[in-house]
PDB file of C-alpha atoms in Angstrom:
ATOM      1  CA  MET A  16      62.747  76.468 141.948  1.00 64.00           C
ATOM      2  CA  LEU A  17      60.754  79.768 141.624  1.00 70.00           C
ATOM      3  CA  ILE A  18      60.979  81.834 138.575  1.00 72.00           C
ATOM      4  CA  VAL A  19      61.134  85.942 140.337  1.00 73.00           C
ATOM      5  CA  LEU A  20      59.476  88.165 137.246  1.00 75.00           C
ATOM      6  CA  GLY A  21      60.328  91.621 137.704  1.00 78.00           C
ATOM      7  CA  ASP A  22      57.471  94.144 136.845  1.00 80.00           C
ATOM      8  CA  GLU A  23      57.939  95.296 133.177  1.00 81.00           C
ATOM      9  CA  HIS A  24      57.813  91.712 133.421  1.00 77.00           C
ATOM     10  CA  LYS A  25      54.961  90.804 135.306  1.00 80.00           C
ATOM     11  CA  GLU A  26      52.954  94.086 133.143  1.00 80.00           C
ATOM     12  CA  HIS A  27      54.368  92.454 130.277  1.00 79.00           C
ATOM     13  CA  LEU A  28      51.926  89.613 130.504  1.00 78.00           C
ATOM     14  CA  GLY A  29      49.255  91.678 131.725  1.00 80.00           C
ATOM     15  CA  PHE A  30      47.941  91.954 129.047  1.00 77.00           C
ATOM     16  CA  LEU A  31      47.242  87.942 128.590  1.00 76.00           C
ATOM     17  CA  SER A  32      44.729  88.686 131.201  1.00 77.00           C
ATOM     18  CA  THR A  33      42.668  90.744 129.502  1.00 78.00           C
ATOM     19  CA  VAL A  34      42.353  88.234 125.712  1.00 78.00           C
ATOM     20  CA  ASP A  35      40.500  84.879 124.267  1.00 79.00           C
ATOM     21  CA  VAL A  36      42.161  81.506 126.424  1.00 77.00           C
ATOM     22  CA  GLU A  37      42.756  80.490 122.382  1.00 80.00           C
ATOM     23  CA  VAL A  38      44.498  84.153 121.893  1.00 79.00           C
ATOM     24  CA  VAL A  39      47.396  82.785 124.476  1.00 77.00           C
ATOM     25  CA  ARG A  40      48.060  79.034 122.720  1.00 78.00           C
ATOM     26  CA  GLU A  41      48.892  81.475 119.281  1.00 80.00           C
ATOM     27  CA  PHE A  42      50.255  83.826 122.040  1.00 78.00           C
ATOM     28  CA  CYS A  43      52.899  80.499 123.038  1.00 78.00           C
ATOM     29  CA  ARG A  44      53.030  78.892 119.600  1.00 78.00           C
ATOM     30  CA  LEU A  45      54.487  82.782 118.141  1.00 79.00           C
ATOM     31  CA  ALA A  46      56.349  82.167 121.168  1.00 79.00           C
ATOM     32  CA  VAL A  47      58.162  79.186 120.050  1.00 78.00           C
ATOM     33  CA  GLU A  48      58.388  80.511 116.541  1.00 79.00           C
ATOM     34  CA  PHE A  49      60.877  83.105 117.796  1.00 80.00           C
ATOM     35  CA  LEU A  50      62.931  81.317 119.210  1.00 77.00           C
ATOM     36  CA  LYS A  51      63.111  79.095 115.876  1.00 76.00           C
ATOM     37  CA  LYS A  52      62.741  81.502 113.255  1.00 76.00           C
ATOM     38  CA  GLY A  53      63.461  84.772 115.165  1.00 74.00           C
ATOM     39  CA  VAL A  54      60.941  88.094 114.800  1.00 72.00           C
ATOM     40  CA  THR A  55      57.717  88.279 111.991  1.00 72.00           C
ATOM     41  CA  THR A  56      56.678  91.644 112.379  1.00 77.00           C
ATOM     42  CA  LYS A  57      53.074  90.982 110.522  1.00 81.00           C
ATOM     43  CA  VAL A  58      52.419  88.061 111.685  1.00 79.00           C
ATOM     44  CA  TYR A  59      52.138  91.236 115.241  1.00 78.00           C
ATOM     45  CA  GLN A  60      50.300  93.561 112.349  1.00 82.00           C
ATOM     46  CA  SER A  61      47.746  91.095 111.839  1.00 81.00           C
ATOM     47  CA  ALA A  62      47.164  89.583 115.335  1.00 78.00           C
ATOM     48  CA  SER A  63      46.840  93.749 117.287  1.00 79.00           C
ATOM     49  CA  GLN A  64      44.010  93.959 113.960  1.00 81.00           C
ATOM     50  CA  LYS A  65      42.890  91.117 115.423  1.00 80.00           C
ATOM     51  CA  LEU A  66      42.182  91.790 118.882  1.00 78.00           C
ATOM     52  CA  GLY A  67      42.512  96.087 118.400  1.00 81.00           C
ATOM     53  CA  VAL A  68      45.420  96.664 120.286  1.00 81.00           C
ATOM     54  CA  ASP A  69      48.552  98.211 118.715  1.00 82.00           C
ATOM     55  CA  VAL A  70      51.853  95.948 117.630  1.00 82.00           C
ATOM     56  CA  GLU A  71      53.912  96.916 120.857  1.00 84.00           C
ATOM     57  CA  THR A  72      51.028  95.204 123.844  1.00 82.00           C
ATOM     58  CA  VAL A  73      51.047  92.317 121.725  1.00 80.00           C
ATOM     59  CA  GLN A  74      55.107  91.711 120.531  1.00 83.00           C
ATOM     60  CA  HIS A  75      55.721  92.556 124.304  1.00 84.00           C
ATOM     61  CA  GLY A  76      52.445  90.112 124.816  1.00 82.00           C
ATOM     62  CA  VAL A  77      54.802  87.494 123.546  1.00 81.00           C
ATOM     63  CA  GLU A  78      58.363  87.906 124.327  1.00 83.00           C
ATOM     64  CA  GLY A  79      56.446  87.788 127.782  1.00 84.00           C
ATOM     65  CA  LEU A  80      55.713  84.449 127.078  1.00 83.00           C
ATOM     66  CA  MET A  81      58.841  83.381 125.759  1.00 83.00           C
ATOM     67  CA  TYR A  82      60.898  84.806 128.225  1.00 85.00           C
ATOM     68  CA  LEU A  83      58.828  83.264 131.006  1.00 84.00           C
ATOM     69  CA  MET A  84      58.536  79.938 129.202  1.00 84.00           C
ATOM     70  CA  THR A  85      62.225  79.335 128.675  1.00 84.00           C
ATOM     71  CA  GLU A  86      63.987  80.481 131.622  1.00 85.00           C
ATOM     72  CA  CYS A  87      61.645  77.792 133.039  1.00 85.00           C
ATOM     73  CA  ALA A  88      61.866  75.378 130.438  1.00 85.00           C
ATOM     74  CA  LYS A  89      65.923  76.820 130.754  1.00 84.00           C
ATOM     75  CA  LEU A  90      65.743  75.204 134.758  1.00 83.00           C
ATOM     76  CA  MET A  91      63.494  72.698 134.331  1.00 84.00           C
ATOM     77  CA  VAL A  92      60.838  73.945 136.768  1.00 84.00           C
ATOM     78  CA  SER A  93      58.353  71.342 138.099  1.00 86.00           C
ATOM     79  CA  GLU A  94      54.791  71.750 137.683  1.00 85.00           C
ATOM     80  CA  ILE A  95      54.484  73.730 140.837  1.00 87.00           C
ATOM     81  CA  ASP A  96      56.849  76.519 141.438  1.00 86.00           C
ATOM     82  CA  PHE A  97      55.931  77.274 137.584  1.00 84.00           C
ATOM     83  CA  GLN A  98      52.042  77.498 138.616  1.00 85.00           C
ATOM     84  CA  ASP A  99      53.719  79.276 141.923  1.00 83.00           C
ATOM     85  CA  SER A 100      55.624  81.578 140.274  1.00 82.00           C
ATOM     86  CA  VAL A 101      52.830  82.480 137.439  1.00 80.00           C
ATOM     87  CA  MET A 102      49.902  82.762 141.079  1.00 82.00           C
ATOM     88  CA  VAL A 103      52.278  86.797 141.232  1.00 79.00           C
ATOM     89  CA  LEU A 104      50.637  87.578 138.469  1.00 78.00           C
ATOM     90  CA  GLY A 105      47.299  87.742 139.284  1.00 80.00           C
ATOM     91  CA  PHE A 106      45.421  85.577 136.220  1.00 79.00           C
ATOM     92  CA  PRO A 107      42.328  83.066 136.566  1.00 81.00           C
ATOM     93  CA  GLU A 108      42.293  79.436 137.321  1.00 84.00           C
ATOM     94  CA  GLU A 109      42.064  78.807 133.365  1.00 83.00           C
ATOM     95  CA  LEU A 110      44.407  80.403 132.393  1.00 82.00           C
ATOM     96  CA  ASN A 111      46.874  79.451 134.589  1.00 83.00           C
ATOM     97  CA  ALA A 112      46.367  76.179 134.303  1.00 86.00           C
ATOM     98  CA  GLU A 113      47.028  77.294 130.326  1.00 83.00           C
ATOM     99  CA  LEU A 114      50.151  78.857 130.408  1.00 83.00           C
ATOM    100  CA  LEU A 115      50.680  75.533 133.004  1.00 86.00           C
ATOM    101  CA  ARG A 116      49.577  73.095 129.940  1.00 85.00           C
ATOM    102  CA  LEU A 117      51.657  75.175 127.428  1.00 83.00           C
ATOM    103  CA  TYR A 118      54.343  74.982 129.374  1.00 83.00           C
ATOM    104  CA  LEU A 119      54.527  70.973 130.290  1.00 87.00           C
ATOM    105  CA  GLU A 120      53.587  70.256 126.375  1.00 85.00           C
ATOM    106  CA  ASN A 121      56.549  73.030 124.767  1.00 83.00           C
ATOM    107  CA  ARG A 122      59.175  72.294 127.542  1.00 85.00           C
ATOM    108  CA  LYS A 123      61.426  69.758 125.681  1.00 87.00           C
ATOM    109  CA  GLU A 124      61.326  71.887 122.272  1.00 85.00           C
ATOM    110  CA  ILE A 125      62.225  75.121 124.178  1.00 82.00           C
ATOM    111  CA  ARG A 126      65.624  72.899 125.416  1.00 84.00           C
ATOM    112  CA  ALA A 127      66.232  71.933 122.390  1.00 83.00           C
ATOM    113  CA  ILE A 128      65.506  75.028 120.472  1.00 80.00           C
ATOM    114  CA  LEU A 129      67.964  76.307 124.040  1.00 78.00           C
ATOM    115  CA  GLY A 130      70.478  73.470 122.923  1.00 76.00           C
ATOM    116  CA  GLU A 131      71.150  74.155 119.615  1.00 74.00           C
ATOM    117  CA  LEU A 132      71.336  77.939 120.202  1.00 70.00           C
ATOM    118  CA  THR A 133      74.724  77.048 122.298  1.00 67.00           C
ATOM    119  CA  MET A 134      77.773  77.457 120.974  1.00 67.00           C
ATOM    120  CA  ASP A 135      79.869  75.051 120.112  1.00 72.00           C
ATOM    121  CA  LEU A 136      83.488  75.504 121.818  1.00 79.00           C
ATOM    122  CA  PRO A 137      86.152  73.851 121.624  1.00 84.00           C
ATOM    123  CA  HIS A 138      87.402  70.965 124.126  1.00 85.00           C
ATOM    124  CA  TYR A 139      90.125  69.532 124.941  1.00 88.00           C
ATOM    125  CA  HIS A 140      91.068  66.071 123.351  1.00 90.00           C
ATOM    126  CA  ASP A 141      94.857  65.939 124.853  1.00 93.00           C
ATOM    127  CA  LEU A 142      98.042  66.740 126.001  1.00 93.00           C
ATOM    128  CA  GLU A 143     101.868  66.403 125.733  1.00 94.00           C
ATOM    129  CA  TRP A 144     104.399  67.768 127.328  1.00 92.00           C
ATOM    130  CA  ARG A 145     108.174  68.628 128.148  1.00 94.00           C
ATOM    131  CA  LEU A 146     110.588  69.312 130.662  1.00 91.00           C
ATOM    132  CA  ASP A 147     113.885  72.065 129.447  1.00 90.00           C
ATOM    133  CA  VAL A 148     116.393  72.302 131.153  1.00 87.00           C
ATOM    134  CA  GLN A 149     119.073  74.571 130.545  1.00 82.00           C
ATOM    135  CA  LEU A 150     121.955  73.911 132.629  1.00 81.00           C
ATOM    136  CA  ALA A 151     124.735  75.944 131.504  1.00 78.00           C
ATOM    137  CA  CYS A 152     126.013  79.074 128.929  1.00 77.00           C
ATOM    138  CA  ARG A 153     129.265  79.727 128.379  1.00 76.00           C
ATOM    139  CA  THR A 154     128.874  82.657 129.861  1.00 76.00           C
ATOM    140  CA  LEU A 155     126.645  81.262 133.239  1.00 76.00           C
ATOM    141  CA  ARG A 156     128.479  77.761 133.374  1.00 75.00           C
ATOM    142  CA  HIS A 157     126.156  77.529 136.895  1.00 76.00           C
ATOM    143  CA  GLN A 158     122.455  78.097 135.746  1.00 76.00           C
ATOM    144  CA  THR A 159     119.531  76.216 135.752  1.00 79.00           C
ATOM    145  CA  ASP A 160     116.798  77.448 133.453  1.00 83.00           C
ATOM    146  CA  PRO A 161     113.544  75.420 133.211  1.00 89.00           C
ATOM    147  CA  THR A 162     110.576  75.867 130.452  1.00 92.00           C
ATOM    148  CA  VAL A 163     107.902  73.991 130.401  1.00 93.00           C
ATOM    149  CA  MET A 164     106.229  73.054 127.213  1.00 94.00           C
ATOM    150  CA  LEU A 165     102.573  72.017 126.325  1.00 92.00           C
ATOM    151  CA  LYS A 166     101.171  70.754 123.430  1.00 95.00           C
ATOM    152  CA  LEU A 167      97.491  71.064 123.573  1.00 94.00           C
ATOM    153  CA  HIS A 168      95.384  68.805 121.266  1.00 94.00           C
ATOM    154  CA  THR A 169      91.162  70.704 121.209  1.00 92.00           C
ATOM    155  CA  LYS A 170      88.986  69.643 119.150  1.00 90.00           C
ATOM    156  CA  ASP A 171      86.094  71.812 117.435  1.00 85.00           C
ATOM    157  CA  SER A 172      83.486  70.506 115.908  1.00 78.00           C
ATOM    158  CA  GLY A 173      85.234  67.409 113.833  1.00 79.00           C
ATOM    159  CA  GLU A 174      88.407  69.432 113.240  1.00 87.00           C
ATOM    160  CA  SER A 175      91.392  69.476 115.465  1.00 91.00           C
ATOM    161  CA  ALA A 176      93.294  72.037 116.765  1.00 92.00           C
ATOM    162  CA  VAL A 177      97.281  72.136 118.272  1.00 94.00           C
ATOM    163  CA  GLN A 178      98.937  74.887 119.517  1.00 94.00           C
ATOM    164  CA  VAL A 179     101.960  75.493 121.327  1.00 95.00           C
ATOM    165  CA  LEU A 180     101.914  76.610 125.085  1.00 93.00           C
ATOM    166  CA  GLN A 181     105.313  77.205 127.135  1.00 94.00           C
ATOM    167  CA  THR A 182     106.151  78.160 130.701  1.00 93.00           C
ATOM    168  CA  ASP A 183     108.740  78.087 133.747  1.00 92.00           C
ATOM    169  CA  PRO A 184     106.889  76.004 136.547  1.00 91.00           C
ATOM    170  CA  ALA A 185     106.384  78.902 139.016  1.00 92.00           C
ATOM    171  CA  ASN A 186     103.525  79.645 137.454  1.00 93.00           C
ATOM    172  CA  LEU A 187     102.614  76.631 136.106  1.00 91.00           C
ATOM    173  CA  VAL A 188     102.286  75.736 139.732  1.00 93.00           C
ATOM    174  CA  HIS A 189     100.094  79.213 139.754  1.00 95.00           C
ATOM    175  CA  LEU A 190      98.109  77.590 137.372  1.00 90.00           C
ATOM    176  CA  THR A 191      97.835  73.741 138.297  1.00 92.00           C
ATOM    177  CA  ASN A 192      96.184  75.363 142.156  1.00 94.00           C
ATOM    178  CA  SER A 193      93.754  77.828 140.088  1.00 95.00           C
ATOM    179  CA  LEU A 194      92.205  74.562 138.388  1.00 91.00           C
ATOM    180  CA  ASP A 195      92.208  73.201 141.745  1.00 92.00           C
ATOM    181  CA  ARG A 196      90.742  75.430 143.562  1.00 92.00           C
ATOM    182  CA  ALA A 197      87.939  75.873 140.388  1.00 89.00           C
ATOM    183  CA  LEU A 198      87.289  71.884 140.955  1.00 86.00           C
ATOM    184  CA  SER A 199      86.286  72.163 144.255  1.00 87.00           C
ATOM    185  CA  GLU A 200      84.568  74.425 143.803  1.00 87.00           C
ATOM    186  CA  LEU A 201      82.070  72.530 141.085  1.00 80.00           C
ATOM    187  CA  LYS A 202      82.003  70.385 144.839  1.00 81.00           C
ATOM    188  CA  THR A 203      80.173  72.812 146.764  1.00 85.00           C
ATOM    189  CA  ALA A 204      76.269  72.760 146.950  1.00 82.00           C
ATOM    190  CA  HIS A 205      75.677  75.070 145.532  1.00 83.00           C
ATOM    191  CA  CYS A 206      77.442  74.654 142.060  1.00 80.00           C
ATOM    192  CA  ARG A 207      76.006  70.946 142.327  1.00 78.00           C
ATOM    193  CA  ARG A 208      72.590  72.229 142.634  1.00 78.00           C
ATOM    194  CA  ILE A 209      73.428  74.961 139.222  1.00 79.00           C
ATOM    195  CA  MET A 210      74.240  71.561 137.682  1.00 74.00           C
ATOM    196  CA  ARG A 211      71.608  69.521 138.237  1.00 72.00           C
ATOM    197  CA  ASN A 212      69.609  71.979 136.850  1.00 71.00           C
ATOM    198  CA  ILE A 213      71.582  72.490 133.374  1.00 70.00           C
ATOM    199  CA  LYS A 214      72.347  68.098 132.494  1.00 59.00           C
ATOM    200  CA  SER A 215      68.657  68.046 133.126  1.00 53.00           C
TER     201      SER A 215
END
């Protein structure tokens, strides 16, 4: 899967072709640090003084490299696809090889960092249900009023929570049909491709 880079992103990464390979290595290290700990403006300032460029150029270079690495790591881009994605930047062969090496070296670490940054949402644990039907009351003798009571148990980081829901059969059938459509959508080739990239 190729990564499509926007014009602004290409412009930010274009700065890397004007510096030494050692500087690109340092920028990659800064990009991984940026993911771990956040922005450090002092580092950008010292790098800009050493290179003789403004701070914004250094910042854009590091952020552009970080974006490239995170997108490729997120999608588990293969070596060939990474090289093809970077080829549009017009870098020298030595720089392309170094970027590939840095990507392969840091891919697992970047994926681990991105995994830690994801939200931990509550997930399904158990479901209890009961069907209540009111057959008659004082004013209406021949009445059927069915109600479905649901008790949904969820877990979030080891803590349990319970939600009590009430619905009528028509809404429950609509909900079931919507979930069935969503499950059948997961079986399409497009969704399987996306899921395969997410899991790997």
